[in-house]
Structure formats: structure tokens, C-alpha cells
Coordinates of N, CA, C and O in Angstrom, one line a residue:
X588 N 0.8 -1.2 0.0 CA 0.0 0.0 0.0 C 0.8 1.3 0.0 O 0.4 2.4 0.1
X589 N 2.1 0.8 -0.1 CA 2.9 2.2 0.0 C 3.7 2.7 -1.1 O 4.6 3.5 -1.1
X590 N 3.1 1.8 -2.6 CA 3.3 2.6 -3.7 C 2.8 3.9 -3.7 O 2.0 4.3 -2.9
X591 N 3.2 4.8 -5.1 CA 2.9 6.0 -4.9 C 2.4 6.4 -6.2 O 3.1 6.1 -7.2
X592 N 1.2 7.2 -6.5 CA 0.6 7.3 -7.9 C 0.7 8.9 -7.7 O 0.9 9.5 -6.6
X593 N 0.4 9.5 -8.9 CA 0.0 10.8 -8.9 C -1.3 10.9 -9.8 O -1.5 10.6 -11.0
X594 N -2.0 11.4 -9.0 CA -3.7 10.9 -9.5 C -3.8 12.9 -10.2 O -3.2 13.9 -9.8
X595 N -4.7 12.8 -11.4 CA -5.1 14.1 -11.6 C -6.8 13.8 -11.9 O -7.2 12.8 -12.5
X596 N -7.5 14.8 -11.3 CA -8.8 14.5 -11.5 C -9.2 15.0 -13.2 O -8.6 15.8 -13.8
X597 N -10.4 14.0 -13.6 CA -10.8 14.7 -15.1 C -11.0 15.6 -15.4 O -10.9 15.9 -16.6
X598 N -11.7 16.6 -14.3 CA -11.7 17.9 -15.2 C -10.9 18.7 -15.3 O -10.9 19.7 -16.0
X599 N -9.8 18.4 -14.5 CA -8.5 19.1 -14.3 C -7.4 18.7 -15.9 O -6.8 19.6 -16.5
X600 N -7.4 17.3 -16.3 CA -7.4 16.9 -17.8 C -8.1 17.7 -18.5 O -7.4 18.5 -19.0
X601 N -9.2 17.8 -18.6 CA -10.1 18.2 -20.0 C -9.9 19.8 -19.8 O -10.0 20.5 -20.8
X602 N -9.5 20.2 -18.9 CA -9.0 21.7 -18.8 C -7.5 22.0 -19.7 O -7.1 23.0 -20.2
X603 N -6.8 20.9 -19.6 CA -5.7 21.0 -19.9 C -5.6 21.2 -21.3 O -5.2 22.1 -22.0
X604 N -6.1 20.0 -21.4 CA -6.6 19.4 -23.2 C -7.5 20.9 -24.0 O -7.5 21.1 -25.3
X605 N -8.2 21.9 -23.1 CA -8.8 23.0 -23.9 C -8.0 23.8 -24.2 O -7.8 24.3 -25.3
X606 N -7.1 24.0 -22.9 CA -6.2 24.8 -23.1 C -5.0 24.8 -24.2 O -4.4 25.7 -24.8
X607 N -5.0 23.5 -23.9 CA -3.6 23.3 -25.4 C -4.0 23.5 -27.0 O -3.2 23.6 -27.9
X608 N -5.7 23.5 -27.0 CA -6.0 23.3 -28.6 C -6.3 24.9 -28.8 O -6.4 25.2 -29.9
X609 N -6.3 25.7 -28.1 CA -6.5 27.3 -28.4 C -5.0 28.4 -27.6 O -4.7 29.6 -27.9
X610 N -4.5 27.8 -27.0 CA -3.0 28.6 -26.8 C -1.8 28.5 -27.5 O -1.2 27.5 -27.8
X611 N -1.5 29.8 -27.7 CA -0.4 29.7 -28.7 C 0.9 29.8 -27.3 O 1.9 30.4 -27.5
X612 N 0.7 29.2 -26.2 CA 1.9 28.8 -25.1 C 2.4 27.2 -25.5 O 3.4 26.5 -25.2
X613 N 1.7 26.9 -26.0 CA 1.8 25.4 -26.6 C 2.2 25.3 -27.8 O 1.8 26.1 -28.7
X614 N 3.0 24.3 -28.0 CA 3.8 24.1 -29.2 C 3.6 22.5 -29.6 O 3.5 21.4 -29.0
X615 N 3.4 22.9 -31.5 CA 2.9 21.5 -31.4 C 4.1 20.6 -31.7 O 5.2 21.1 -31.9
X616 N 4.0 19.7 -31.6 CA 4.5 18.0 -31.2 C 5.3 18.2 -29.7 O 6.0 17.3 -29.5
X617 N 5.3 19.1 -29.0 CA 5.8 19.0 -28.0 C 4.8 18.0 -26.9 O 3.6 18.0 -27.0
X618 N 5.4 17.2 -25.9 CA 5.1 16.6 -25.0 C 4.8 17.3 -23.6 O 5.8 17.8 -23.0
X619 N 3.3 17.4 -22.9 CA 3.3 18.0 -21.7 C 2.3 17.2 -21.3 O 1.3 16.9 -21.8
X620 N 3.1 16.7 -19.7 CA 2.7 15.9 -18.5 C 1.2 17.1 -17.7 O 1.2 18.3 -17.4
X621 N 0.6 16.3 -17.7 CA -0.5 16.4 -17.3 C -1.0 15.8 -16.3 O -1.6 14.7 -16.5
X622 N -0.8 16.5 -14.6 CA -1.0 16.0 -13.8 C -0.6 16.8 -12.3 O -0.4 17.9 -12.6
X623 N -0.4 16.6 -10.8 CA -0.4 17.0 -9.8 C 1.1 17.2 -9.5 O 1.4 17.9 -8.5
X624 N 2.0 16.8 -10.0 CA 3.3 15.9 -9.4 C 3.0 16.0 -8.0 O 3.9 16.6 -7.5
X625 N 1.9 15.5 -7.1 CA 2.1 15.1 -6.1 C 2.0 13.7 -6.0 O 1.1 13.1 -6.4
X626 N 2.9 13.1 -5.5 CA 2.4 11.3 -5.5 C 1.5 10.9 -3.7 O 1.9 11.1 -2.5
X627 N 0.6 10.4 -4.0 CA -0.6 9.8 -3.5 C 0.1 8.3 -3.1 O 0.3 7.6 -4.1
X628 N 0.4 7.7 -1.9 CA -0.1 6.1 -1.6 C -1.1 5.6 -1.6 O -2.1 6.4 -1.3
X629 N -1.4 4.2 -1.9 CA -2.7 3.5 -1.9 C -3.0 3.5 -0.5 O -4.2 3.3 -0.6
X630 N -2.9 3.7 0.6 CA -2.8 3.8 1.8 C -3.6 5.1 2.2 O -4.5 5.2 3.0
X631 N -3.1 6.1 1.4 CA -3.3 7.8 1.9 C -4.5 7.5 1.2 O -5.5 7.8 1.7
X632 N -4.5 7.0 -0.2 CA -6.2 7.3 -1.1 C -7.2 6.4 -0.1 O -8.2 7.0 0.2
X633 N -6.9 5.2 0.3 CA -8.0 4.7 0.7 C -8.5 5.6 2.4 O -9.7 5.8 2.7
X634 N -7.5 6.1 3.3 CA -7.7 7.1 4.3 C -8.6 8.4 3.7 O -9.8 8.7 3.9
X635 N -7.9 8.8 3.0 CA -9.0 9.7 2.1 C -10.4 8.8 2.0 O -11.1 9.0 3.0
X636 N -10.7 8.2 1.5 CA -12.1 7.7 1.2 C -12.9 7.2 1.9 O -14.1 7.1 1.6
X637 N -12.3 6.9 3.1 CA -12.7 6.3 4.3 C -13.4 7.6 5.1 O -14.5 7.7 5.6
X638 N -12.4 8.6 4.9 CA -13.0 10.0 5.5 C -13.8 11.1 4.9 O -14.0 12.1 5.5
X639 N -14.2 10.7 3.6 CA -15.0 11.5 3.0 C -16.6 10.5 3.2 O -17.7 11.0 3.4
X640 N -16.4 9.2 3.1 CA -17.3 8.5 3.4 C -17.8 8.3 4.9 O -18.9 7.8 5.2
X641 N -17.1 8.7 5.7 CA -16.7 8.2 7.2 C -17.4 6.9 7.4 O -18.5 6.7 7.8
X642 N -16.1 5.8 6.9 CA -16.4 4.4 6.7 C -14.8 4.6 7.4 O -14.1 5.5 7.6
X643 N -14.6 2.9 7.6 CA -13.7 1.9 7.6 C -13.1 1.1 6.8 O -12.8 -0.1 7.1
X644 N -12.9 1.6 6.0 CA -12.9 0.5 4.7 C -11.3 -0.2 4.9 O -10.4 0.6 5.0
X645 N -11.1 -1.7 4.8 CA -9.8 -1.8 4.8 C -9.6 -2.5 3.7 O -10.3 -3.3 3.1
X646 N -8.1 -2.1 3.2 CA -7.9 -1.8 1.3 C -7.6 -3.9 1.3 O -7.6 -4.7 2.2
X647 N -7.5 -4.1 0.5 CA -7.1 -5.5 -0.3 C -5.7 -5.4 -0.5 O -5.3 -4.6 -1.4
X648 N -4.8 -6.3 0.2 CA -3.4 -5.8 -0.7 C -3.3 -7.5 -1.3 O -3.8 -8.5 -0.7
X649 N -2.5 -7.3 -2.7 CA -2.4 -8.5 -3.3 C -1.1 -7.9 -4.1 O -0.7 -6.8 -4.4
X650 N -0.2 -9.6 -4.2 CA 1.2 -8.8 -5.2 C 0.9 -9.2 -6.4 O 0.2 -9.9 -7.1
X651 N 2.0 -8.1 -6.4 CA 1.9 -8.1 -8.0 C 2.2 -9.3 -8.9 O 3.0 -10.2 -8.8
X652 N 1.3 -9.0 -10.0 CA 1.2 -9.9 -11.1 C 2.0 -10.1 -12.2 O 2.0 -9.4 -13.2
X653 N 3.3 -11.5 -11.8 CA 3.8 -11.1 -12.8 C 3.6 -11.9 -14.3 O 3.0 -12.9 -14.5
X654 N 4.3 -10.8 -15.7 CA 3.7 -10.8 -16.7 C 4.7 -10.9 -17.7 O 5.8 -11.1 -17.2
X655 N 4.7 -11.0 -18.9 CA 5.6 -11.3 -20.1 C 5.6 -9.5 -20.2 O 6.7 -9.1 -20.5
X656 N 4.9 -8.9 -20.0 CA 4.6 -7.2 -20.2 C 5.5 -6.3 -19.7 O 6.2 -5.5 -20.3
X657 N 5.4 -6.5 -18.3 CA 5.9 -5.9 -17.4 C 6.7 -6.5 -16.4 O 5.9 -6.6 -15.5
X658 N 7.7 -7.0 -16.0 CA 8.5 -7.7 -15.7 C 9.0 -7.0 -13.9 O 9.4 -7.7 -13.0
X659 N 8.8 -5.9 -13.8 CA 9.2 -4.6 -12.5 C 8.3 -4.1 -12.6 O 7.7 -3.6 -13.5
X660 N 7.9 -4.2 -11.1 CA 6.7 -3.0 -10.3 C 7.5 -1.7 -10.1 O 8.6 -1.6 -9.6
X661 N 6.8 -0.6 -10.7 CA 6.8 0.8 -10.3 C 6.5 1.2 -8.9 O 5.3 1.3 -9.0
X662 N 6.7 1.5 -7.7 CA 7.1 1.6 -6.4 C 6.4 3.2 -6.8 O 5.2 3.3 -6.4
X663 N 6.8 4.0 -7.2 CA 6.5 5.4 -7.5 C 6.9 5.9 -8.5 O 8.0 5.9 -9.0
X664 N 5.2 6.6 -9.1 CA 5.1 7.0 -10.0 C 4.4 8.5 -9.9 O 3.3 8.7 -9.4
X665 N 5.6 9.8 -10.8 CA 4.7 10.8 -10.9 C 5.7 11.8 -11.8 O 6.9 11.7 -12.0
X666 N 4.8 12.7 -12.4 CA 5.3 13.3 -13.4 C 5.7 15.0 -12.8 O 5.1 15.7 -11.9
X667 N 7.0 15.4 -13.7 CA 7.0 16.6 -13.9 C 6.1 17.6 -14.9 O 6.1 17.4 -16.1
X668 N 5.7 18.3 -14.3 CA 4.5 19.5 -14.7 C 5.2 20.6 -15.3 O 4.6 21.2 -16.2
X669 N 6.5 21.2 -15.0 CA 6.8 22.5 -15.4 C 7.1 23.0 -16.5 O 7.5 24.1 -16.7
X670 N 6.8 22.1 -17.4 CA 6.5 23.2 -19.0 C 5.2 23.2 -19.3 O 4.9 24.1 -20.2
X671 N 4.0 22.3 -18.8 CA 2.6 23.0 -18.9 C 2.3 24.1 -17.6 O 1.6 25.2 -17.6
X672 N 2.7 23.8 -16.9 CA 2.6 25.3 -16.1 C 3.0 26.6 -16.2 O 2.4 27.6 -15.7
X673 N 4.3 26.5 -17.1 CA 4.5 27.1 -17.7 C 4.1 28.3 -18.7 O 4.3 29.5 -18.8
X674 N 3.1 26.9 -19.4 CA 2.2 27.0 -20.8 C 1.1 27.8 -20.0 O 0.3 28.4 -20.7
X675 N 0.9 27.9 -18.6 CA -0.7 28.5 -18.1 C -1.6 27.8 -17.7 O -2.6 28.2 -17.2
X676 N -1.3 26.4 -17.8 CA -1.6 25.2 -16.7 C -1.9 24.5 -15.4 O -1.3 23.5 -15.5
X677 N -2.4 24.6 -14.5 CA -2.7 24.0 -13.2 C -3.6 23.3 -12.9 O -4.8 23.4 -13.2
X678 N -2.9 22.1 -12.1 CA -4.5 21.4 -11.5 C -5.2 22.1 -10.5 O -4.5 22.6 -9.6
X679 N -6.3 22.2 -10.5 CA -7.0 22.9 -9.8 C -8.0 22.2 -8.4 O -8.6 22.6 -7.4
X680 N -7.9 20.9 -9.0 CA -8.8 19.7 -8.2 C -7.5 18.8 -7.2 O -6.6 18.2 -7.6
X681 N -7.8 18.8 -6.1 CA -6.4 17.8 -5.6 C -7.1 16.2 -4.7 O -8.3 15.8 -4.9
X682 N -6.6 15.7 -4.1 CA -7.1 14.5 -4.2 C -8.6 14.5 -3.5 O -9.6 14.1 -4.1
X683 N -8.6 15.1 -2.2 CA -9.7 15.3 -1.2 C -10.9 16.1 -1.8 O -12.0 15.7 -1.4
X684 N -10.8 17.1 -2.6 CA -11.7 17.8 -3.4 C -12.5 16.6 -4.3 O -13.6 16.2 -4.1
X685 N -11.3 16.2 -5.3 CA -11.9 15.1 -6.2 C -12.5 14.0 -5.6 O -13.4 13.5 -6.2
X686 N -12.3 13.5 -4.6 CA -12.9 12.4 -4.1 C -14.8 12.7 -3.5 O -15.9 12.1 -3.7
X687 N -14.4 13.6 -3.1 CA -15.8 14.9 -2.8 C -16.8 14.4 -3.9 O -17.7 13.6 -3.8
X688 N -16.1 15.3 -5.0 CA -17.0 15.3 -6.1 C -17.2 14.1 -7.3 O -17.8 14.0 -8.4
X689 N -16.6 13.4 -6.4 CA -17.0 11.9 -7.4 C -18.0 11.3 -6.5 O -18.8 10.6 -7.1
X690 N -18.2 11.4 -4.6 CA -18.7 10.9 -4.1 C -20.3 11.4 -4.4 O -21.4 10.7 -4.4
X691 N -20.0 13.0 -4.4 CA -21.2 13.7 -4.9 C -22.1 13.5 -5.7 O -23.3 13.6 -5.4
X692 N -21.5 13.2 -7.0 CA -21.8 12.7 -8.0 C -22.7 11.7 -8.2 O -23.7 11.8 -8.9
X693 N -22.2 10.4 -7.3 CA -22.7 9.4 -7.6 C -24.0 9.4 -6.4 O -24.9 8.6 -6.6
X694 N -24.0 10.0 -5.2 CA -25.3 10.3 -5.1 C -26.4 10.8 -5.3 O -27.4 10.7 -4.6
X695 N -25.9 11.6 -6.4 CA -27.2 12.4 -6.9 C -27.8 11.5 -8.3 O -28.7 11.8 -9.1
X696 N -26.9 10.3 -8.4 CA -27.2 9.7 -9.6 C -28.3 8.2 -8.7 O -28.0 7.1 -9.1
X697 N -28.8 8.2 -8.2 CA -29.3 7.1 -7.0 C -30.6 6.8 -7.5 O -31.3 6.0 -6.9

């Protein structure tokens, strides 16, 4: 549970993605990381969820699966941001917010 992801919420993407098809801060074929560079543990997301829900939830740990694919587990994973930020870029949603609004979401969908 103590790998580490860098989660970006979707509208924080689809913001990104508007931004690059109408700014001339973006250059094309250039590559820009799209994301929080904060890294998140599976541990910290499920505490998060547990406290937006105020549940107990305890996570499933299982090892990894190995594959003809992927041969090494990624321990931590997260990207550098500073040439879309650069470009005029930010995430605006961070984990606790997003978790909110997905929980939100899905109860008004009931």
C-alpha cells in the first residue's frame, strides 16, 4: 500500500486538453505531463475515502502480477508538470476535493 501514484482529477485533464487546442503557449509536437506531481499512496487514497465516506474501509493488498509485459513493479510513480505550467496550466482539483466530487456525483445519480 505504500506505492505511490500521482492521481489528476478529469476535469483538471479536460481543462488541460482546452487549453492546449487554443493557446499559442503550446507548441505542437511538444510533450506536456498532465498531472499534480504530487504522489498519493494506496494507503493515503483509501484514508482519504474512508474520511469522506466516514467508513472503515480496509484496502485488499495483493502482489503483483507477474507478466511477459511488465517484468518490475513501479514503487513510484509521478510526473513533472513545469512546462505545462509554464504554458498557463494548473491542476485545480487535488485529491480530497476530487474524491468529494465523485462521491457527490454518484449520489445524486441514485
Amino acid at each position: 500500500g505504500e506505492q505511490k501514484r500521482d492521481l489528476v482529477f478529469a476535469d483538471d485533464v479536460a481543462e488541460a486538453l482546452d487549453l492546449a487546442s487554443w493557446s499559442a503557449a503550446f507548441k505542437g509536437g511538444e510533450i506536456y505531463n498532465v498531472a499534480c506531481s504530487t504522489p498519493w499512496t494506496f494507503n493515503e487514497v483509501v484514508k482519504a475515502i474512508n474520511k469522506a465516506l466516514k467508513t472503515k474501509l480496509k484496502p485488499l493488498y495483493i502482489p503483483f502480477p507477474e507478466n511477459k509485459y511488465q517484468t518490475k513493479y513501479i514503487d513510484i510513480q509521478y510526473l513533472d508538470t513545469t512546462k505545462i505550467r509554464e504554458a498557463g496550466w494548473s491542476p485545480q482539483v487535488d485529491l480530497h476535493e476530487g474524491i468529494k466530487r465523485i462521491i457527490a456525483s454518484k449520489q445524486t445519480n441514485k
